[in-house]
Amino acid sequence: MTDHHFSTDAESFTWRGGGETLVVQAWGADSVRVRAAHGAGVIDTDWALLPPEAGAHEKVTVAVDGPVATLTNGEVRVVATARDFFDGQAGYRRFACRLEFFAADGRLLFAEEDAGGALKLRARDYSAQDGGTYAATLALVADPAEKLYGMGQYQQDILDIKGCTFELAHRNSQVSVPFVLSSAGYGFLWHNPAIGRATFASNRTEWVAESTRQIDYWVTVGASPAQITAAFADATGHAPMMPEHGLGFWQCKLRYWNQEQLLEVAREHKRRGLPMDVIVADFFHWPHMGDYRFEEEFWPDPAAMVAELKDLGIELMVSVWPQVSHSSENYARMAREGWLALSNRGVDVQMAFEGPSQFVDVTNPAARDFLWETCRANYARHGIRLFWLDEAEPEFAFYDYGAYRYHLGQVREVGNIYPQLFARTFHDGLMADGEGAPVSLVRAAWAGSQRYGALVWSGDIHSSFASMARQITAGIHMGVAGIPWFTTDIGGFGGGRTDDPAFHELLVRWFQFATFLPVMRLHGDRGPAEPVRAADGSHRRDSGAANELWSFGEEVFAILSRYTHLRERLRDYTRSVMRAAHTYGQPVMRALFHEFPDDPAAWDVADQFLFGPDLLVAPVLAAGARSRPVYLPGGADWTDLHTGEVHHGGQRIEVDAPIEVIPVFARAGALPGLVGSL
């Protein structure tokens, strides 16, 4: 039917006016998708959103009453008010349609900005760009008192991001996942991979895409954070079930530079009775960037290496970079076939780390196929099933996003999709080869990356207590943004020295913290560096100093080894939490408010987190500290796993934390076997 520029069907309404098309459509239970385009119809993009499951829209009603259209889908109601009038001052006819979003109880959640009378504001604004795209802005008004969470990882220790502004772009240690959860009871996904900006001011929320074909967003309403995150997982995909080798301890350094060195570390772990699930061969195990194979002089028999590791119960992970050096054996073919990202101006060099290089264009399906088949031939055939997808932003030498283009379009228009498709390359290849639950360690992600087995780590962060504190909020926000698999370089990536007592303390505190992360992984570029040369005297990339548990002295080793064994004792619990992530879309690393939304104080605690539903973790975040305050959420009793003492929730207490102890509390008598283990 059509009425006042509205047309409807059973699950949507469409408004047209002044050259703009606006579509509001039920998209999953209690959720809607909104698309708007100027000068053209809306496009059926699938950047992150999956088609809704059959039967998800049983509670949908669509009605039009003159200039007002209403779509109700379970807990969310969208009201569109159209205006069609002659502007005497301007001398022409105006068309407008404003959206408001309500909860089922009638509460206004947020609305599009109104015109403001003589201000003539436009909630959906389009500025034409070259190539037929627009710089688009969506302006919304929301409750100034709401609290907001999510958006991925931005290396700040702010928990409530209301009042913050964010660049919608990936950088080394910055992961932009444009989903935000509100304490008012809704979740909002900006379904657009364009470079842009999001601002959550008191007077206005603005989403900006620098270059796009349409405005596209998704909204869900839920009674709790758990319901909202579950709906988001249903909409964009669930993480696979974490395989068993993802539950224990992972060993890594910059870098094991030959096969025997790596194997000897694994052997020593077993000699000392230390658990290890994964060991990593980091970058420059290859002759040239983009060769995607081991350099034979240093790695003479990969199959034998993998076989010995498997006998020890250890999986090998190998680093794969998207950079292709102009000296690579694969460069000529990849350049000829159009499988590399291109520069819009100047020479085709996007990075110059160890020589000029370009990035694989993973937005091109043919390039993805070539990348996987090359890695399959040179790695997977030896039994390697784990890949570390470094530089997945990708890390342009200069983050001048307008300078580059991909197969799918200009980077300014589609650039944020890159890490999702990088992870998909290996996920799809491994699945086709029979791997049931692929896991790839990735330095960036976007909405939907989780369904491709993306384990995101927080990038090349500095070795400092301040940096460590930022990883708590980073992990919480990543979980809210639908990425349940998160980890960090234990000890930080750069700035730590093996022979520095101050670094030893930081490493111990970080190691304790990481015992309760989704994945526990020791990594970093420790000083002093170890020079590496080939047999002919030619230079190879330096290796960092030793980074094994026993590399920092006996006192440190005693603490670190204890926590690797504690991680093993947590295996059954960790598996259950990973199952909840897979099945129900719940974050592994959670803010206190996720489990205790009725406790107002829980929405503001930025230096603690929950590992699953039952373990409250309070890392020590200051050098020399031997105690710290801990907030225990109301609604449960909490058992100190160090002392066994039970405390009522809803209070802040001071907790002793000698160097060998991290404050951890179990909820309501959970995990009694861990009491006294810290």
XYZ file of C-alpha atoms in Angstrom:
678
model
C 0.000 0.000 0.000
C 1.044 3.653 -0.411
C 0.117 6.621 1.773
C 1.850 10.001 2.193
C 4.947 8.781 0.311
C 5.046 5.528 2.363
C 4.864 2.071 0.873
C 4.768 -1.010 3.072
C 5.006 -4.754 3.176
C 4.705 -7.231 6.044
C 8.173 -6.448 7.479
C 9.129 -2.932 6.324
C 8.100 0.494 5.219
C 9.695 2.731 2.611
C 9.487 6.510 2.326
C 10.501 8.563 -0.699
C 10.807 12.304 -0.944
C 13.063 14.921 -2.445
C 15.188 12.294 -4.177
C 15.835 10.334 -0.979
C 14.766 6.755 -0.304
C 14.429 5.577 3.317
C 13.770 1.930 4.233
C 13.028 0.680 7.751
C 12.960 -3.111 7.925
C 12.613 -5.727 10.649
C 15.973 -7.509 10.856
C 16.057 -10.242 13.480
C 14.122 -10.513 16.710
C 13.564 -7.156 18.468
C 15.738 -5.458 15.822
C 15.475 -3.216 12.780
C 17.711 -2.162 9.932
C 17.572 1.351 8.503
C 18.926 2.311 5.101
C 18.759 5.645 3.322
C 20.172 6.786 -0.006
C 20.031 10.037 -1.957
C 19.445 10.006 -5.689
C 19.185 6.209 -5.865
C 17.532 3.252 -4.216
C 19.073 1.503 -1.232
C 21.587 -1.300 -1.793
C 21.458 -4.835 -0.390
C 24.945 -4.876 1.127
C 26.084 -7.669 3.426
C 29.197 -6.137 4.994
C 28.499 -7.707 8.387
C 24.781 -8.383 8.747
C 23.531 -11.879 8.011
C 20.034 -12.617 6.700
C 17.596 -12.949 9.616
C 16.676 -16.472 10.621
C 13.345 -17.852 9.489
C 10.611 -17.075 11.985
C 12.455 -14.127 13.525
C 9.714 -11.676 12.560
C 6.622 -13.249 14.057
C 6.013 -10.130 16.180
C 6.240 -7.559 13.385
C 3.475 -5.085 12.633
C 3.614 -2.240 10.115
C 1.003 0.534 10.026
C 0.572 3.863 8.254
C -1.707 6.621 9.495
C -1.440 9.612 7.195
C 2.038 11.148 7.660
C 3.061 8.609 10.340
C 4.384 5.110 9.733
C 5.085 2.696 12.584
C 7.021 -0.562 12.578
C 6.951 -2.677 15.716
C 9.170 -5.744 16.038
C 8.950 -7.278 19.485
C 10.739 -4.937 21.881
C 11.507 -2.143 19.391
C 9.142 0.357 17.807
C 10.147 2.812 15.073
C 7.957 5.794 14.284
C 8.475 7.771 11.078
C 6.882 11.190 10.706
C 6.814 12.581 7.176
C 6.490 16.235 6.195
C 5.635 17.517 2.720
C 5.285 21.290 2.584
C 5.981 24.412 0.582
C 8.785 26.527 2.038
C 7.694 30.044 1.213
C 10.997 31.583 2.273
C 13.036 29.231 0.098
C 10.474 29.195 -2.670
C 10.242 25.442 -3.205
C 8.681 22.305 -1.806
C 10.415 20.403 1.013
C 10.225 16.724 1.919
C 11.400 15.249 5.201
C 10.935 12.116 7.278
C 12.156 11.844 10.871
C 12.639 8.585 12.765
C 12.156 7.942 16.478
C 13.055 4.693 18.267
C 11.106 3.453 21.284
C 11.291 0.499 23.661
C 8.203 -1.658 24.132
C 7.442 0.144 27.411
C 7.101 3.448 25.529
C 10.480 4.942 26.455
C 12.109 7.047 23.753
C 15.569 5.518 23.219
C 16.870 7.986 20.650
C 15.665 9.901 17.618
C 16.970 11.562 14.520
C 17.826 15.226 14.939
C 14.890 17.456 14.016
C 15.089 20.374 11.608
C 15.436 22.988 14.338
C 13.090 25.453 12.671
C 15.056 28.152 10.909
C 18.249 26.102 11.354
C 17.009 23.720 8.620
C 19.096 20.850 9.991
C 19.132 17.461 8.276
C 19.485 14.334 10.350
C 20.565 12.456 7.229
C 22.915 14.675 5.276
C 24.671 13.869 2.007
C 27.564 15.748 0.428
C 28.418 14.583 -3.090
C 31.912 13.180 -3.700
C 33.786 12.215 -6.837
C 32.910 8.751 -8.129
C 29.234 8.874 -7.248
C 29.564 8.511 -3.478
C 28.597 10.839 -0.662
C 30.105 12.025 2.558
C 27.172 11.081 4.768
C 26.266 12.192 8.283
C 23.622 10.734 10.565
C 22.719 13.013 13.488
C 20.821 11.566 16.460
C 19.666 12.834 19.833
C 19.720 10.555 22.869
C 19.484 10.744 26.637
C 22.495 12.764 27.879
C 22.585 10.526 30.964
C 22.916 7.232 29.076
C 26.165 5.276 29.370
C 27.760 3.788 26.264
C 30.188 0.914 25.682
C 31.760 -0.897 22.751
C 33.293 0.468 19.525
C 36.285 -1.896 19.675
C 39.737 -0.934 20.883
C 41.048 2.611 21.120
C 43.910 2.423 23.657
C 42.268 4.470 26.369
C 41.204 3.577 29.875
C 37.725 5.129 29.543
C 34.867 2.722 30.187
C 31.739 4.836 29.632
C 32.402 6.351 26.186
C 29.543 8.842 26.274
C 31.295 12.144 25.565
C 34.005 10.519 23.394
C 34.738 10.797 19.696
C 36.255 7.993 17.627
C 37.977 7.726 14.290
C 36.285 4.954 12.327
C 39.513 3.471 10.995
C 42.012 0.788 11.918
C 45.566 1.493 12.999
C 48.233 -0.600 14.688
C 46.673 -1.110 18.164
C 43.384 0.583 17.138
C 40.482 -1.681 16.158
C 37.303 0.027 14.967
C 34.164 -2.088 15.424
C 31.246 0.374 15.157
C 28.784 -1.217 17.573
C 27.732 0.549 20.737
C 25.620 -0.662 23.671
C 23.591 1.803 25.722
C 22.579 1.548 29.367
C 19.174 2.715 28.089
C 18.680 -0.776 26.666
C 19.619 -0.713 23.006
C 22.500 -1.635 20.728
C 23.450 0.255 17.567
C 25.595 -0.972 14.652
C 26.867 1.489 12.045
C 26.770 -0.976 9.146
C 29.225 0.872 6.949
C 32.927 0.024 6.358
C 33.833 3.558 5.283
C 36.518 5.591 6.993
C 34.730 8.097 9.173
C 33.976 9.301 12.676
C 31.580 8.631 15.536
C 30.863 11.229 18.207
C 28.765 10.599 21.322
C 28.246 14.103 22.673
C 25.685 15.152 25.257
C 23.771 17.212 22.716
C 24.158 14.953 19.667
C 25.367 11.602 18.420
C 26.936 11.764 14.974
C 28.009 8.982 12.643
C 30.044 10.110 9.630
C 31.156 8.154 6.562
C 33.697 10.001 4.418
C 32.620 8.153 1.263
C 29.570 5.914 0.941
C 26.597 4.963 -1.226
C 24.082 4.991 1.612
C 23.410 5.391 5.302
C 22.984 1.932 6.842
C 22.519 1.017 10.502
C 20.968 -1.674 12.695
C 19.287 -1.295 16.078
C 18.330 -3.906 18.660
C 16.504 -3.530 21.984
C 16.987 -5.786 24.996
C 16.265 -5.898 28.700
C 19.900 -6.584 29.617
C 23.403 -6.292 28.166
C 23.426 -10.076 27.743
C 20.301 -9.932 25.572
C 21.734 -7.143 23.448
C 25.060 -8.874 22.846
C 23.239 -12.122 22.030
C 21.121 -10.320 19.446
C 24.213 -8.748 17.915
C 25.853 -12.172 17.585
C 22.707 -13.513 15.928
C 22.798 -10.599 13.490
C 26.500 -10.716 12.556
C 27.527 -14.288 13.325
C 28.699 -16.340 16.282
C 32.312 -17.148 17.012
C 33.189 -20.812 16.466
C 33.745 -23.008 19.491
C 37.284 -22.334 20.646
C 39.314 -25.516 20.060
C 41.114 -27.169 22.937
C 44.499 -25.687 22.031
C 43.031 -22.222 22.519
C 42.375 -22.764 26.214
C 45.904 -23.056 27.596
C 49.208 -21.177 27.438
C 50.762 -19.821 24.208
C 54.502 -19.104 23.933
C 55.903 -16.477 21.593
C 58.737 -13.953 21.203
C 60.258 -11.669 18.621
C 61.417 -13.900 17.050
C 62.480 -17.564 17.018
C 64.788 -17.309 14.060
C 65.419 -20.965 13.333
C 63.808 -24.347 13.683
C 66.118 -25.732 16.364
C 65.741 -22.675 18.591
C 61.949 -22.954 18.519
C 61.980 -26.686 19.134
C 64.399 -26.374 22.039
C 62.044 -23.960 23.793
C 59.193 -26.444 23.412
C 61.379 -29.296 24.677
C 62.500 -27.264 27.688
C 58.876 -26.506 28.572
C 58.173 -30.202 28.705
C 61.383 -30.978 30.622
C 60.302 -28.476 33.270
C 56.775 -29.864 33.389
C 55.273 -26.617 32.064
C 52.056 -26.679 30.048
C 52.025 -25.202 26.544
C 49.329 -25.445 23.890
C 50.792 -23.287 21.109
C 54.204 -21.971 20.086
C 54.624 -19.297 17.423
C 57.041 -18.755 14.554
C 56.910 -14.993 14.137
C 57.755 -12.775 11.173
C 60.703 -13.004 8.771
C 60.885 -16.752 8.837
C 60.474 -16.178 5.066
C 63.099 -15.160 2.484
C 61.137 -12.067 1.333
C 57.928 -10.471 2.518
C 55.143 -12.083 0.497
C 56.913 -15.361 -0.286
C 54.681 -17.119 2.265
C 57.104 -19.929 3.003
C 59.946 -20.862 5.343
C 63.491 -19.868 4.432
C 65.217 -23.232 3.986
C 68.546 -22.348 5.619
C 66.864 -21.605 8.944
C 63.845 -23.935 8.718
C 65.109 -26.995 6.843
C 62.320 -29.472 7.681
C 58.978 -27.902 8.638
C 57.135 -31.217 8.510
C 59.508 -32.795 11.021
C 59.230 -29.717 13.255
C 55.431 -29.875 13.238
C 55.500 -33.610 13.894
C 57.799 -33.269 16.916
C 55.657 -30.471 18.330
C 52.519 -32.556 17.929
C 54.226 -35.387 19.817
C 54.775 -32.874 22.619
C 51.103 -31.851 22.493
C 51.880 -28.427 21.002
C 50.459 -26.718 17.920
C 52.615 -24.476 15.709
C 51.298 -21.075 14.649
C 53.028 -19.176 11.825
C 52.977 -15.472 11.041
C 51.494 -14.313 7.729
C 51.728 -10.662 6.732
C 49.618 -9.064 3.996
C 52.680 -7.195 2.706
C 54.219 -8.327 -0.569
C 57.728 -7.048 -1.186
C 58.668 -5.940 -4.674
C 61.461 -8.524 -4.290
C 59.077 -11.395 -3.530
C 58.878 -14.384 -5.828
C 55.096 -13.796 -5.923
C 55.140 -10.064 -6.627
C 55.181 -10.072 -10.434
C 52.224 -12.403 -10.755
C 50.183 -10.702 -8.043
C 50.802 -7.272 -9.552
C 49.941 -8.504 -13.046
C 46.709 -10.155 -11.920
C 45.542 -7.138 -9.915
C 45.765 -8.911 -6.566
C 47.495 -6.034 -4.759
C 46.146 -2.809 -3.305
C 46.882 0.175 -5.535
C 47.887 3.765 -4.873
C 45.795 6.590 -6.285
C 48.817 8.824 -6.542
C 52.560 8.361 -6.674
C 54.256 4.969 -6.835
C 52.615 1.749 -5.691
C 54.434 1.491 -2.362
C 52.244 1.337 0.725
C 54.856 0.204 3.259
C 58.646 0.110 3.276
C 59.416 -2.159 6.238
C 62.483 -4.149 5.123
C 61.992 -2.838 1.592
C 59.160 -1.393 -0.544
C 55.956 -3.440 -0.556
C 52.233 -3.446 -1.309
C 49.351 -5.120 0.479
C 47.433 -8.138 -0.731
C 43.997 -6.979 -1.827
C 41.869 -9.388 0.197
C 38.715 -7.647 -1.010
C 39.385 -9.472 -4.296
C 38.171 -13.112 -4.085
C 40.843 -14.220 -6.545
C 43.553 -12.681 -4.386
C 42.146 -14.448 -1.321
C 42.202 -17.735 -3.202
C 45.830 -17.240 -4.255
C 46.918 -16.254 -0.755
C 45.310 -19.299 0.804
C 46.541 -21.745 -1.840
C 50.093 -20.441 -1.410
C 49.897 -20.769 2.376
C 48.248 -24.144 1.995
C 51.108 -25.396 -0.172
C 53.864 -24.002 2.052
C 52.384 -24.288 5.547
C 49.149 -26.252 5.803
C 50.515 -29.284 3.972
C 53.050 -29.654 6.805
C 50.210 -29.863 9.332
C 50.133 -26.171 10.321
C 46.568 -25.089 11.076
C 47.102 -21.870 13.038
C 47.927 -18.560 11.393
C 48.944 -15.230 12.869
C 47.570 -12.543 10.566
C 49.743 -9.573 11.431
C 49.347 -6.020 10.094
C 45.698 -6.787 9.379
C 44.601 -3.135 9.438
C 46.560 -3.035 7.032
C 49.350 -0.873 8.455
C 49.912 1.739 5.785
C 53.184 3.604 6.187
C 51.025 6.734 6.304
C 47.379 6.459 7.289
C 46.369 8.592 4.318
C 43.269 6.574 3.504
C 42.410 8.622 0.437
C 45.664 7.548 -1.213
C 44.715 3.885 -1.767
C 42.088 1.724 -3.429
C 40.973 -1.894 -3.370
C 39.090 -4.198 -5.710
C 35.855 -3.383 -3.823
C 36.379 0.367 -3.985
C 38.326 3.261 -2.578
C 39.775 2.684 0.896
C 37.824 5.706 2.142
C 34.643 3.863 1.145
C 35.347 0.233 2.117
C 38.637 0.225 4.043
C 37.392 -1.031 7.401
C 36.255 -4.355 5.905
C 39.888 -5.383 5.215
C 40.675 -7.294 8.441
C 37.374 -9.146 8.308
C 38.178 -10.441 4.815
C 41.791 -11.222 5.788
C 40.481 -13.516 8.538
C 37.886 -14.946 6.158
C 40.656 -15.958 3.725
C 42.114 -18.432 6.207
C 38.817 -19.428 7.793
C 37.285 -20.452 4.476
C 40.454 -22.211 3.323
C 40.809 -24.182 6.533
C 37.112 -25.068 6.607
C 37.350 -26.373 3.041
C 40.274 -28.517 4.192
C 38.211 -30.012 7.009
C 39.309 -27.876 9.962
C 36.256 -27.669 12.188
C 36.997 -24.499 14.180
C 39.667 -22.269 12.641
C 41.426 -19.751 14.874
C 43.529 -16.923 13.466
C 45.402 -14.409 15.590
C 44.599 -11.040 13.978
C 45.720 -7.490 14.739
C 42.460 -5.867 13.638
C 38.810 -6.768 13.178
C 35.488 -5.375 12.075
C 31.894 -6.367 12.693
C 31.462 -9.988 11.650
C 35.142 -10.898 12.088
C 34.199 -13.157 14.991
C 32.403 -15.619 12.707
C 35.689 -16.196 10.874
C 37.553 -17.286 14.006
C 39.274 -13.952 14.634
C 41.292 -13.866 17.854
C 42.231 -10.203 18.142
C 45.245 -9.026 20.051
C 45.818 -5.437 21.002
C 48.784 -4.666 18.770
C 52.226 -3.240 19.356
C 51.551 -1.643 22.728
C 54.203 -0.276 25.085
C 55.573 -2.128 28.086
C 54.169 -0.008 30.917
C 51.590 -0.182 33.661
C 49.577 2.570 31.969
C 49.422 0.514 28.789
C 48.434 -2.581 30.736
C 45.521 -0.706 32.319
C 44.250 0.276 28.881
C 44.021 -3.392 27.909
C 41.301 -3.960 30.499
C 38.938 -1.444 28.931
C 40.058 -2.527 25.443
C 39.092 -6.128 26.151
C 35.760 -5.126 27.688
C 34.847 -2.889 24.746
C 35.883 -5.563 22.242
C 33.610 -8.068 23.956
C 30.706 -5.628 23.875
C 31.432 -5.045 20.177
C 30.925 -8.724 19.429
C 34.560 -9.906 19.381
C 34.744 -12.428 22.267
C 38.281 -13.685 21.530
C 40.752 -11.056 22.770
C 44.322 -11.170 24.028
C 47.399 -8.991 24.534
C 51.161 -9.304 24.376
C 51.961 -10.259 27.965
C 54.398 -7.637 29.189
C 53.636 -5.327 26.269
C 55.271 -5.490 22.868
C 58.010 -2.886 23.040
C 60.150 -1.288 25.738
C 60.826 -4.225 28.057
C 64.302 -5.582 28.822
C 64.993 -9.063 30.082
C 67.612 -7.712 32.513
C 65.456 -4.904 34.004
C 63.976 -5.572 37.502
C 61.291 -2.938 36.896
C 60.183 -4.828 33.810
C 60.162 -8.057 35.810
C 57.505 -6.609 38.111
C 55.430 -5.413 35.160
C 55.745 -8.810 33.491
C 54.568 -10.624 36.622
C 51.524 -8.382 37.012
C 50.685 -8.651 33.304
C 51.125 -12.424 33.362
C 48.722 -12.689 36.292
C 46.191 -10.522 34.442
C 46.550 -12.580 31.227
C 45.853 -15.836 33.071
C 42.217 -14.697 32.984
C 42.102 -13.382 29.416
C 40.305 -15.343 26.688
C 43.723 -16.453 25.394
C 46.936 -16.374 27.463
C 49.890 -15.505 25.241
C 53.422 -14.403 26.143
C 54.983 -12.178 23.479
C 57.145 -9.099 23.071
C 60.254 -7.530 21.562
C 62.594 -7.777 24.525
C 65.957 -6.078 24.695
C 68.784 -6.411 24.096
C 68.324 -7.596 20.500
C 70.093 -10.623 19.048
C 71.630 -9.980 15.579
C 70.982 -12.674 12.974
C 73.017 -13.448 9.868
C 72.841 -16.146 7.241
C 75.727 -18.528 6.498
C 76.962 -16.207 3.754
C 77.126 -13.278 6.196
C 74.045 -11.476 4.862
C 71.800 -9.728 7.373
C 68.468 -11.111 8.579
C 65.936 -9.434 10.827
C 67.135 -9.264 14.443
C 65.705 -11.535 17.093
C 64.679 -10.105 20.439
C 66.134 -11.266 23.728
C 64.886 -14.441 25.395
C 61.230 -14.339 26.431
C 60.602 -17.667 28.078
C 59.253 -18.157 31.578
C 62.761 -18.911 32.876
C 64.376 -15.885 31.167
C 63.813 -13.412 33.994
C 65.349 -15.081 37.041
C 64.249 -17.752 39.485
C 61.881 -15.576 41.539
C 59.978 -14.481 38.453
C 59.991 -18.017 37.064
C 58.436 -19.395 40.248
C 55.484 -16.997 39.899
C 55.008 -17.373 36.140
C 55.128 -21.159 36.240
C 52.539 -21.177 38.996
C 50.138 -19.162 36.846
C 50.599 -21.360 33.779
C 49.497 -24.276 35.950
C 46.585 -22.213 37.254
C 45.506 -21.622 33.666
C 45.434 -25.387 33.205
C 43.265 -25.776 36.291
C 40.864 -23.261 34.735
C 40.551 -25.277 31.511
C 37.110 -26.740 32.205
C 35.767 -23.351 33.260
C 37.390 -21.588 30.298
C 35.859 -24.157 27.965
C 32.402 -23.487 29.386
C 32.829 -19.745 28.960
C 33.998 -20.247 25.368
C 30.929 -22.388 24.773
C 28.728 -19.517 25.952
C 30.538 -17.212 23.533
C 29.931 -19.645 20.688
C 26.369 -20.595 21.511
C 24.914 -17.443 23.032
C 27.209 -14.672 21.774
C 28.380 -13.745 25.272
C 31.744 -12.026 25.771
C 34.457 -13.992 27.537
C 35.958 -10.890 29.137
C 33.039 -8.923 30.578
C 32.383 -5.641 32.282
C 30.848 -5.912 35.737
C 27.600 -4.433 34.416
C 27.158 -7.355 32.014
C 26.271 -9.678 34.883
C 25.067 -7.014 37.337
C 23.126 -4.406 35.325
C 20.959 -3.533 38.345
C 23.984 -2.317 40.328
C 24.571 1.322 39.250
C 28.190 1.245 40.433
C 28.972 -1.731 38.169
C 28.574 0.497 35.084
C 31.573 2.619 36.109
C 34.299 0.149 37.169
C 37.065 0.393 34.559
C 39.971 -1.386 36.283
C 38.333 -4.769 36.940
C 36.551 -7.311 34.779
C 34.732 -10.618 34.858
C 36.249 -13.696 33.255
C 33.004 -15.399 32.341
C 30.109 -15.094 34.779
C 31.817 -16.249 37.974
C 35.362 -14.866 38.301
C 35.995 -11.227 39.184
C 39.565 -10.185 38.326
C 41.253 -7.061 39.720
C 44.762 -6.720 38.223
C 47.414 -4.750 40.079
C 48.105 -1.734 37.870
C 50.816 0.260 39.651
C 54.509 -0.390 40.193
C 55.272 -1.206 43.816
C 51.622 -1.707 44.769
C 50.991 -4.536 47.215
C 47.276 -3.923 47.716
C 44.420 -2.373 45.782
C 40.760 -1.429 46.224
C 38.247 -3.850 44.713
C 34.553 -3.247 44.083
C 32.346 -6.303 44.619
C 29.059 -5.983 42.694
C 25.833 -6.148 44.613
C 23.547 -9.116 44.268
C 26.067 -11.844 45.145
C 28.564 -12.939 47.763
C 32.212 -13.140 46.708
C 34.951 -15.533 47.849
C 38.546 -14.311 47.841
C 40.457 -17.090 46.069
C 43.636 -16.222 47.967
C 42.332 -16.153 51.534
C 39.004 -17.974 51.247
C 37.255 -15.071 52.981
C 33.668 -14.405 51.866
C 32.435 -10.823 51.324
C 28.967 -9.462 50.622
C 28.535 -7.672 47.311
C 27.744 -3.983 46.913
C 30.880 -2.738 48.664
C 34.439 -1.635 47.994
C 37.180 -3.340 50.003
C 40.954 -3.040 50.219
C 42.659 -6.290 49.228
C 46.221 -7.399 49.893
C 48.189 -8.202 46.723
C 51.775 -9.302 47.386
C 53.815 -9.686 44.202
C 52.812 -13.312 43.752
C 49.034 -12.636 44.098
C 46.401 -11.081 41.848
C 43.069 -10.351 43.568
C 40.443 -12.714 42.149
C 37.010 -13.442 43.606
C 34.563 -16.250 42.832
C 30.865 -15.511 42.711
C 28.408 -17.203 45.042
C 30.572 -20.193 45.904
C 31.578 -21.001 42.328
C 34.821 -22.914 41.609
C 35.513 -23.963 45.215
C 38.530 -25.991 44.077
C 40.387 -22.764 43.283
C 40.261 -21.381 46.826
C 43.822 -21.036 48.077
C 45.329 -21.359 44.590
C 46.420 -17.713 44.347
